[in-house]
């Protein structure tokens, strides 16, 4: 059995995702359930008036508060469609929609923002009293928006074609959650940076020198999470901008189980003052437990150049009064001394050759760790006392100008 479900992203969709659920016969009971479910994840939600008509529930806005953060108010109508109450007391809704955003902002310059087609789909609220991590991670199927546009004095400065986050949930024969396959996409990001120099002349000069007055790219992410061993495989987290470069992160981490997430939710939902000694002690103990449980099998960060690195070298060479070849030779001579300052001689053979190759011919640079066997974060932290041994324990490598796998 496969079910599509969404995970929250840091893209601005979170404010809309906070109200993700379904309907009962009584609208107030429904929004009370929403508040209870999200309270378990550390969100305090205060809804406006809720009314029901057929299988549709409309809510007059919501204010969301998290510990240590200012309240976030969504002062607009929330519409839950296709709402049903199930026999077990859970709720399901086909979708949550909010009106298109169309707002002015700014004082010195007239700013205007539009964001359309905001939707969350496949929404589920567990039965009353069920707030374990296993049910909380399944409350939304898909979140998406259409185009976002920002103008400055009537001229477009930022555009995004769409944003979307989805997940597919797989279940075992007993209908227990087995795994999650999630994706995030921010498509066709475009920005005009030509006006930056009006407020920040130095930054504007750098942008112009590097030819970055207009940039465009995409952000994509794919993650597989297996419940039994808490394995999270970040197959891809890619930031890719044309004529600049691509930054890609991958990781294979185990031990992030639902039990671990339950502990994190409990801390977030705690009424303790986060600055108190008791709260900080609890956080430290929980952090050590999580670090002991989390193991790293591999992790990498790779940069593939698409034109930015040569421009940077040219710019810095010009600023120093040298030609690029002379400037690069000077940098290459400095790298061993900079590595030596770390006090870890073993880093010299790991870092200097690939960095030298990259400076000569900037194509790609990758830093990766692959321990001989999966190693807990706590063990790695302890090994940091002996940096030379840590390099071996991590299987640290730095490579340059290699082809993507």
Tab-separated table of C-alpha atoms in Angstrom:
chain	number	residue	atom	x	y	z
A	1	UNK	CA	0.000	0.000	0.000
A	2	UNK	CA	1.515	3.341	-1.006
A	3	UNK	CA	0.313	6.712	0.201
A	4	UNK	CA	1.595	10.112	-0.863
A	5	UNK	CA	2.585	12.367	1.991
A	6	UNK	CA	4.532	15.629	2.258
A	7	UNK	CA	7.261	16.877	4.554
A	8	UNK	CA	7.647	20.531	5.662
A	9	UNK	CA	10.202	22.589	3.768
A	10	UNK	CA	11.998	25.812	4.508
A	11	UNK	CA	10.646	27.514	1.505
A	12	UNK	CA	7.896	29.668	2.862
A	13	UNK	CA	5.322	26.838	2.547
A	14	UNK	CA	5.594	26.084	6.258
A	15	UNK	CA	3.195	28.847	7.209
A	16	UNK	CA	0.503	27.201	5.148
A	17	UNK	CA	1.394	23.668	6.195
A	18	UNK	CA	0.760	24.411	9.842
A	19	UNK	CA	-2.970	23.946	9.274
A	20	UNK	CA	-3.000	20.553	7.620
A	21	UNK	CA	-5.921	18.264	8.452
A	22	UNK	CA	-9.484	17.250	7.726
A	23	UNK	CA	-13.084	17.699	8.757
A	24	UNK	CA	-15.552	16.339	11.234
A	25	UNK	CA	-19.250	17.052	11.550
A	26	UNK	CA	-18.335	19.855	13.941
A	27	UNK	CA	-15.901	22.453	12.580
A	28	UNK	CA	-14.664	23.529	16.019
A	29	UNK	CA	-13.888	19.942	16.984
A	30	UNK	CA	-11.925	19.640	13.775
A	31	UNK	CA	-9.717	22.701	14.344
A	32	UNK	CA	-9.242	21.679	17.974
A	33	UNK	CA	-7.837	18.374	16.709
A	34	UNK	CA	-5.496	20.251	14.375
A	35	UNK	CA	-4.216	22.285	17.297
A	36	UNK	CA	-3.716	19.174	19.438
A	37	UNK	CA	-1.776	17.337	16.731
A	38	UNK	CA	0.528	20.239	15.992
A	39	UNK	CA	1.008	20.971	19.697
A	40	UNK	CA	2.784	17.607	19.859
A	41	UNK	CA	5.250	18.906	17.275
A	42	UNK	CA	5.937	22.126	19.162
A	43	UNK	CA	3.441	24.472	17.457
A	44	UNK	CA	0.837	26.480	19.352
A	45	UNK	CA	-2.001	27.219	16.939
A	46	UNK	CA	-4.876	29.643	17.481
A	47	UNK	CA	-7.601	29.471	14.826
A	48	UNK	CA	-10.237	31.979	13.889
A	49	UNK	CA	-13.892	31.031	13.528
A	50	UNK	CA	-14.445	27.682	11.789
A	51	UNK	CA	-17.597	26.771	9.867
A	52	UNK	CA	-18.697	23.610	8.053
A	53	UNK	CA	-20.750	23.295	4.874
A	54	UNK	CA	-21.148	19.829	3.462
A	55	UNK	CA	-17.651	18.336	3.193
A	56	UNK	CA	-15.952	21.755	3.286
A	57	UNK	CA	-14.587	23.542	6.356
A	58	UNK	CA	-13.535	27.166	6.217
A	59	UNK	CA	-11.410	28.788	8.912
A	60	UNK	CA	-10.908	32.507	9.413
A	61	UNK	CA	-7.127	32.544	9.690
A	62	UNK	CA	-4.596	31.054	12.114
A	63	UNK	CA	-1.760	32.277	14.313
A	64	UNK	CA	1.176	29.922	14.937
A	65	UNK	CA	3.662	30.293	17.775
A	66	UNK	CA	6.822	28.323	18.477
A	67	UNK	CA	9.005	28.614	21.570
A	68	UNK	CA	11.570	31.348	21.121
A	69	UNK	CA	9.938	32.740	17.967
A	70	UNK	CA	7.520	35.569	17.296
A	71	UNK	CA	3.964	34.522	16.394
A	72	UNK	CA	3.229	34.040	12.691
A	73	UNK	CA	-0.257	35.152	11.645
A	74	UNK	CA	-1.945	33.925	8.475
A	75	UNK	CA	-4.808	36.409	8.282
A	76	UNK	CA	-6.775	34.846	5.461
A	77	UNK	CA	-9.426	32.200	4.897
A	78	UNK	CA	-8.316	28.562	5.015
A	79	UNK	CA	-10.489	26.141	3.049
A	80	UNK	CA	-10.416	22.388	3.680
A	81	UNK	CA	-12.187	20.469	0.920
A	82	UNK	CA	-13.363	16.860	0.669
A	83	UNK	CA	-13.313	16.420	4.433
A	84	UNK	CA	-14.493	13.160	6.020
A	85	UNK	CA	-14.466	11.780	9.549
A	86	UNK	CA	-13.395	8.139	9.607
A	87	UNK	CA	-14.832	5.415	11.844
A	88	UNK	CA	-11.726	5.399	14.038
A	89	UNK	CA	-12.083	9.118	14.753
A	90	UNK	CA	-9.393	10.236	12.341
A	91	UNK	CA	-10.013	12.834	9.654
A	92	UNK	CA	-9.061	13.058	5.994
A	93	UNK	CA	-9.297	15.958	3.554
A	94	UNK	CA	-8.530	16.124	-0.138
A	95	UNK	CA	-6.944	19.566	0.080
A	96	UNK	CA	-6.270	22.765	1.945
A	97	UNK	CA	-6.198	25.960	-0.102
A	98	UNK	CA	-5.561	29.584	0.799
A	99	UNK	CA	-6.202	32.650	-1.355
A	100	UNK	CA	-3.437	33.938	-3.596
A	101	UNK	CA	-0.992	36.290	-1.887
A	102	UNK	CA	-0.875	39.800	-3.388
A	103	UNK	CA	0.795	42.306	-1.067
A	104	UNK	CA	2.766	45.542	-1.157
A	105	UNK	CA	5.776	46.180	1.070
A	106	UNK	CA	8.721	48.522	1.479
A	107	UNK	CA	9.177	52.189	2.308
A	108	UNK	CA	11.871	53.750	0.140
A	109	UNK	CA	11.106	51.458	-2.788
A	110	UNK	CA	7.696	50.082	-3.753
A	111	UNK	CA	7.844	46.313	-3.350
A	112	UNK	CA	5.121	43.905	-4.439
A	113	UNK	CA	4.849	40.150	-3.896
A	114	UNK	CA	2.478	37.659	-5.488
A	115	UNK	CA	2.235	33.928	-4.788
A	116	UNK	CA	-0.532	31.864	-6.402
A	117	UNK	CA	-2.015	28.371	-6.409
A	118	UNK	CA	-1.096	27.565	-2.798
A	119	UNK	CA	-2.289	24.074	-1.884
A	120	UNK	CA	-1.713	21.161	0.466
A	121	UNK	CA	-3.208	17.788	-0.491
A	122	UNK	CA	-3.867	14.335	0.962
A	123	UNK	CA	-4.343	15.596	4.510
A	124	UNK	CA	-4.823	13.287	7.482
A	125	UNK	CA	-5.368	13.772	11.219
A	126	UNK	CA	-4.886	10.734	13.491
A	127	UNK	CA	-7.558	9.688	15.998
A	128	UNK	CA	-7.767	11.632	19.259
A	129	UNK	CA	-4.882	10.883	21.615
A	130	UNK	CA	-2.560	9.513	18.927
A	131	UNK	CA	0.402	11.864	18.601
A	132	UNK	CA	3.392	9.557	18.185
A	133	UNK	CA	5.996	10.406	15.564
A	134	UNK	CA	4.734	7.544	13.394
A	135	UNK	CA	1.391	9.249	12.902
A	136	UNK	CA	2.649	12.838	12.937
A	137	UNK	CA	4.931	12.351	9.937
A	138	UNK	CA	1.940	11.254	7.852
A	139	UNK	CA	-0.326	14.286	8.194
A	140	UNK	CA	0.144	15.798	4.722
A	141	UNK	CA	0.654	14.418	1.248
A	142	UNK	CA	1.733	17.232	-1.010
A	143	UNK	CA	2.398	20.936	-0.632
A	144	UNK	CA	2.856	23.166	-3.645
A	145	UNK	CA	2.571	26.644	-5.041
A	146	UNK	CA	2.469	28.154	-8.477
A	147	UNK	CA	4.592	31.137	-9.510
A	148	UNK	CA	6.075	33.575	-7.013
A	149	UNK	CA	6.952	37.071	-8.252
A	150	UNK	CA	8.585	40.005	-6.475
A	151	UNK	CA	8.797	43.439	-8.074
A	152	UNK	CA	10.736	46.554	-7.030
A	153	UNK	CA	9.375	49.870	-8.256
A	154	UNK	CA	7.354	47.955	-10.824
A	155	UNK	CA	10.298	45.924	-12.163
A	156	UNK	CA	10.547	42.157	-11.593
A	157	UNK	CA	13.511	41.233	-9.395
A	158	UNK	CA	12.649	37.680	-8.286
A	159	UNK	CA	10.641	34.939	-9.968
A	160	UNK	CA	10.069	31.272	-9.117
A	161	UNK	CA	7.953	29.073	-11.359
A	162	UNK	CA	6.831	26.614	-8.663
A	163	UNK	CA	7.592	25.024	-5.299
A	164	UNK	CA	6.593	21.499	-4.357
A	165	UNK	CA	7.194	18.962	-1.585
A	166	UNK	CA	5.815	15.414	-1.713
A	167	UNK	CA	6.459	12.041	-0.130
A	168	UNK	CA	5.388	8.474	-0.805
A	169	UNK	CA	4.711	6.370	2.276
A	170	UNK	CA	5.067	2.597	2.123
A	171	UNK	CA	3.424	0.240	4.618
A	172	UNK	CA	4.096	-3.358	5.634
A	173	UNK	CA	1.554	-6.187	5.736
A	174	UNK	CA	0.356	-5.019	9.161
A	175	UNK	CA	-0.242	-1.485	7.850
A	176	UNK	CA	2.674	-0.108	9.886
A	177	UNK	CA	4.759	2.667	8.354
A	178	UNK	CA	7.765	1.132	6.616
A	179	UNK	CA	9.497	3.858	4.602
A	180	UNK	CA	9.183	7.356	3.143
A	181	UNK	CA	10.395	8.607	-0.220
A	182	UNK	CA	10.273	12.393	-0.273
A	183	UNK	CA	11.141	15.024	-2.850
A	184	UNK	CA	11.436	18.805	-2.850
A	185	UNK	CA	11.633	21.014	-5.921
A	186	UNK	CA	12.001	24.778	-6.342
A	187	UNK	CA	11.844	25.266	-10.086
A	188	UNK	CA	13.251	28.006	-12.294
A	189	UNK	CA	14.492	30.493	-9.729
A	190	UNK	CA	15.425	33.816	-11.340
A	191	UNK	CA	16.759	36.978	-9.739
A	192	UNK	CA	17.873	40.379	-10.987
A	193	UNK	CA	20.715	41.564	-8.717
A	194	UNK	CA	21.507	44.706	-10.677
A	195	UNK	CA	19.979	46.996	-8.042
A	196	UNK	CA	21.968	45.588	-5.104
A	197	UNK	CA	24.622	48.252	-5.617
A	198	UNK	CA	22.138	51.018	-4.787
A	199	UNK	CA	22.132	49.961	-1.126
A	200	UNK	CA	25.446	48.053	-0.999
A	201	UNK	CA	27.929	49.606	-3.457
A	202	UNK	CA	30.737	47.181	-2.665
A	203	UNK	CA	28.517	44.125	-3.076
A	204	UNK	CA	27.069	45.612	-6.270
A	205	UNK	CA	30.565	46.065	-7.685
A	206	UNK	CA	31.422	42.422	-6.969
A	207	UNK	CA	28.167	41.232	-8.562
A	208	UNK	CA	28.863	43.280	-11.678
A	209	UNK	CA	32.494	42.103	-11.889
A	210	UNK	CA	31.399	38.483	-11.716
A	211	UNK	CA	28.606	38.931	-14.256
A	212	UNK	CA	25.946	37.917	-11.752
A	213	UNK	CA	23.423	40.694	-12.353
A	214	UNK	CA	20.964	38.015	-13.506
A	215	UNK	CA	21.022	34.499	-12.073
A	216	UNK	CA	18.807	31.469	-12.638
A	217	UNK	CA	18.697	27.937	-11.321
A	218	UNK	CA	16.874	25.166	-9.508
A	219	UNK	CA	16.894	23.430	-6.135
A	220	UNK	CA	16.022	19.730	-5.845
A	221	UNK	CA	16.137	17.194	-3.046
A	222	UNK	CA	15.435	13.462	-2.790
A	223	UNK	CA	15.473	11.559	0.502
A	224	UNK	CA	14.628	7.956	1.400
A	225	UNK	CA	13.894	7.205	5.052
A	226	UNK	CA	13.492	3.635	6.357
A	227	UNK	CA	11.708	3.322	9.683
A	228	UNK	CA	13.204	0.051	10.991
A	229	UNK	CA	16.817	1.262	11.178
A	230	UNK	CA	16.215	4.987	10.855
A	231	UNK	CA	18.304	5.136	7.709
A	232	UNK	CA	18.082	8.448	5.832
A	233	UNK	CA	19.670	8.375	2.403
A	234	UNK	CA	20.019	11.861	0.957
A	235	UNK	CA	20.349	10.791	-2.652
A	236	UNK	CA	20.453	14.399	-3.749
A	237	UNK	CA	20.324	17.892	-2.386
A	238	UNK	CA	21.304	19.988	-5.373
A	239	UNK	CA	21.550	23.751	-5.835
A	240	UNK	CA	22.277	24.308	-9.528
A	241	UNK	CA	22.606	27.773	-11.102
A	242	UNK	CA	23.397	28.368	-14.772
A	243	UNK	CA	26.813	29.884	-15.551
A	244	UNK	CA	27.699	29.722	-11.850
A	245	UNK	CA	27.929	26.153	-10.635
A	246	UNK	CA	26.228	23.293	-8.838
A	247	UNK	CA	26.540	22.411	-5.150
A	248	UNK	CA	25.436	18.893	-4.275
A	249	UNK	CA	25.165	17.230	-0.863
A	250	UNK	CA	24.657	13.492	-0.328
A	251	UNK	CA	24.564	11.490	2.885
A	252	UNK	CA	23.831	8.012	4.205
A	253	UNK	CA	22.902	8.216	7.896
A	254	UNK	CA	21.262	5.592	10.110
A	255	UNK	CA	19.693	5.742	13.556
A	256	UNK	CA	17.167	8.543	12.961
A	257	UNK	CA	14.281	6.386	14.112
A	258	UNK	CA	10.724	7.296	14.990
A	259	UNK	CA	11.708	6.894	18.651
A	260	UNK	CA	14.381	9.552	18.139
A	261	UNK	CA	11.835	11.835	16.500
A	262	UNK	CA	9.456	11.277	19.427
A	263	UNK	CA	12.159	12.614	21.759
A	264	UNK	CA	12.691	15.673	19.568
A	265	UNK	CA	8.958	16.381	19.437
A	266	UNK	CA	8.751	16.035	23.225
A	267	UNK	CA	11.482	18.660	23.653
A	268	UNK	CA	9.815	21.019	21.185
A	269	UNK	CA	6.457	20.678	22.913
A	270	UNK	CA	7.917	21.096	26.417
A	271	UNK	CA	6.626	23.969	28.526
A	272	UNK	CA	10.072	24.468	30.062
A	273	UNK	CA	11.847	27.751	29.461
A	274	UNK	CA	14.448	26.818	26.805
A	275	UNK	CA	16.991	29.071	28.540
A	276	UNK	CA	16.548	27.363	31.928
A	277	UNK	CA	19.198	25.028	33.324
A	278	UNK	CA	16.709	22.152	33.438
A	279	UNK	CA	15.761	22.550	29.769
A	280	UNK	CA	19.379	22.872	28.681
A	281	UNK	CA	20.327	19.765	30.690
A	282	UNK	CA	17.524	17.806	29.026
A	283	UNK	CA	18.616	19.031	25.613
A	284	UNK	CA	22.211	18.013	26.313
A	285	UNK	CA	21.205	14.525	27.436
A	286	UNK	CA	18.915	14.080	24.445
A	287	UNK	CA	21.621	15.381	22.121
A	288	UNK	CA	24.154	12.877	23.444
A	289	UNK	CA	21.644	10.034	23.091
A	290	UNK	CA	20.874	11.025	19.506
A	291	UNK	CA	24.599	11.377	18.704
A	292	UNK	CA	25.160	7.866	20.064
A	293	UNK	CA	22.338	6.427	17.947
A	294	UNK	CA	23.147	8.262	14.702
A	295	UNK	CA	25.747	6.549	12.532
A	296	UNK	CA	27.379	7.837	9.368
A	297	UNK	CA	28.063	5.496	6.464
A	298	UNK	CA	29.012	8.232	4.025
A	299	UNK	CA	28.649	11.921	3.273
A	300	UNK	CA	29.855	14.233	0.527
A	301	UNK	CA	29.751	17.844	-0.593
A	302	UNK	CA	30.641	18.490	-4.236
A	303	UNK	CA	30.982	21.683	-6.250
A	304	UNK	CA	30.902	21.573	-10.050
A	305	UNK	CA	31.934	24.844	-11.612
A	306	UNK	CA	29.984	26.380	-14.480
A	307	UNK	CA	31.908	29.618	-14.818
A	308	UNK	CA	32.094	31.224	-11.372
A	309	UNK	CA	35.545	30.023	-10.221
A	310	UNK	CA	37.535	31.472	-13.162
A	311	UNK	CA	35.723	34.797	-12.751
A	312	UNK	CA	36.608	34.863	-9.059
A	313	UNK	CA	40.264	34.150	-9.806
A	314	UNK	CA	40.311	36.873	-12.463
A	315	UNK	CA	38.686	39.371	-10.100
A	316	UNK	CA	41.027	38.680	-7.167
A	317	UNK	CA	44.043	38.707	-9.471
A	318	UNK	CA	43.030	42.126	-10.798
A	319	UNK	CA	42.539	43.424	-7.273
A	320	UNK	CA	46.043	42.266	-6.339
A	321	UNK	CA	47.575	43.849	-9.430
A	322	UNK	CA	48.761	40.520	-10.881
A	323	UNK	CA	47.765	38.472	-13.879
A	324	UNK	CA	45.721	35.365	-13.221
A	325	UNK	CA	48.562	32.879	-13.772
A	326	UNK	CA	50.810	34.644	-11.262
A	327	UNK	CA	47.974	35.007	-8.791
A	328	UNK	CA	47.150	31.277	-9.007
A	329	UNK	CA	50.792	30.331	-8.467
A	330	UNK	CA	50.813	32.516	-5.370
A	331	UNK	CA	47.679	30.824	-4.046
A	332	UNK	CA	49.131	27.384	-4.685
A	333	UNK	CA	52.228	28.324	-2.709
A	334	UNK	CA	50.047	29.452	0.221
A	335	UNK	CA	47.907	26.306	0.460
A	336	UNK	CA	50.493	24.084	2.253
A	337	UNK	CA	51.157	26.807	4.823
A	338	UNK	CA	47.445	27.279	5.442
A	339	UNK	CA	46.967	23.530	5.928
A	340	UNK	CA	49.992	23.396	8.240
A	341	UNK	CA	48.297	25.920	10.537
A	342	UNK	CA	45.718	23.230	11.384
A	343	UNK	CA	48.458	21.310	13.201
A	344	UNK	CA	47.461	18.085	11.409
A	345	UNK	CA	50.305	17.085	9.048
A	346	UNK	CA	48.238	14.229	7.607
A	347	UNK	CA	45.892	16.795	6.054
A	348	UNK	CA	48.639	17.965	3.723
A	349	UNK	CA	48.474	14.887	1.488
A	350	UNK	CA	44.674	14.909	1.589
A	351	UNK	CA	44.061	18.563	0.790
A	352	UNK	CA	46.999	20.143	-1.044
A	353	UNK	CA	47.112	18.059	-4.279
A	354	UNK	CA	43.369	18.329	-5.155
A	355	UNK	CA	43.157	22.029	-4.244
A	356	UNK	CA	46.221	22.696	-6.395
A	357	UNK	CA	44.616	20.814	-9.288
A	358	UNK	CA	41.394	22.791	-8.877
A	359	UNK	CA	43.214	26.132	-8.890
A	360	UNK	CA	45.021	25.150	-12.095
A	361	UNK	CA	41.817	23.979	-13.788
A	362	UNK	CA	38.612	24.757	-11.844
A	363	UNK	CA	36.138	22.046	-12.777
A	364	UNK	CA	35.029	20.289	-9.591
A	365	UNK	CA	35.996	19.901	-5.957
A	366	UNK	CA	34.541	17.297	-3.612
A	367	UNK	CA	34.970	16.612	0.101
A	368	UNK	CA	33.753	13.192	1.218
A	369	UNK	CA	33.787	10.970	4.273
A	370	UNK	CA	33.311	7.219	4.096
A	371	UNK	CA	34.247	5.404	7.313
A	372	UNK	CA	35.493	1.799	6.961
A	373	UNK	CA	32.310	0.853	8.819
A	374	UNK	CA	29.290	2.906	9.933
A	375	UNK	CA	30.451	5.113	12.797
A	376	UNK	CA	28.356	6.890	15.411
A	377	UNK	CA	28.447	10.664	15.622
A	378	UNK	CA	29.448	10.398	19.292
A	379	UNK	CA	32.480	8.257	18.428
A	380	UNK	CA	33.460	10.711	15.715
A	381	UNK	CA	33.189	13.599	18.172
A	382	UNK	CA	35.427	11.760	20.625
A	383	UNK	CA	37.937	10.960	17.879
A	384	UNK	CA	38.233	14.676	17.115
A	385	UNK	CA	40.669	14.888	20.035
A	386	UNK	CA	43.146	13.153	17.727
A	387	UNK	CA	42.659	14.874	14.340
A	388	UNK	CA	45.148	12.638	12.539
A	389	UNK	CA	43.228	9.574	13.689
A	390	UNK	CA	39.948	11.258	12.829
A	391	UNK	CA	40.948	11.516	9.169
A	392	UNK	CA	41.390	7.761	9.024
A	393	UNK	CA	38.295	7.052	11.106
A	394	UNK	CA	36.179	9.146	8.744
A	395	UNK	CA	37.799	7.960	5.549
A	396	UNK	CA	38.190	11.622	4.594
A	397	UNK	CA	39.014	12.343	0.955
A	398	UNK	CA	39.261	15.501	-1.121
A	399	UNK	CA	39.199	15.144	-4.901
A	400	UNK	CA	39.296	17.596	-7.799
A	401	UNK	CA	38.161	17.568	-11.414
A	402	UNK	CA	36.512	14.155	-11.327
A	403	UNK	CA	33.443	13.136	-13.285
A	404	UNK	CA	30.106	12.918	-11.496
A	405	UNK	CA	29.075	9.405	-10.529
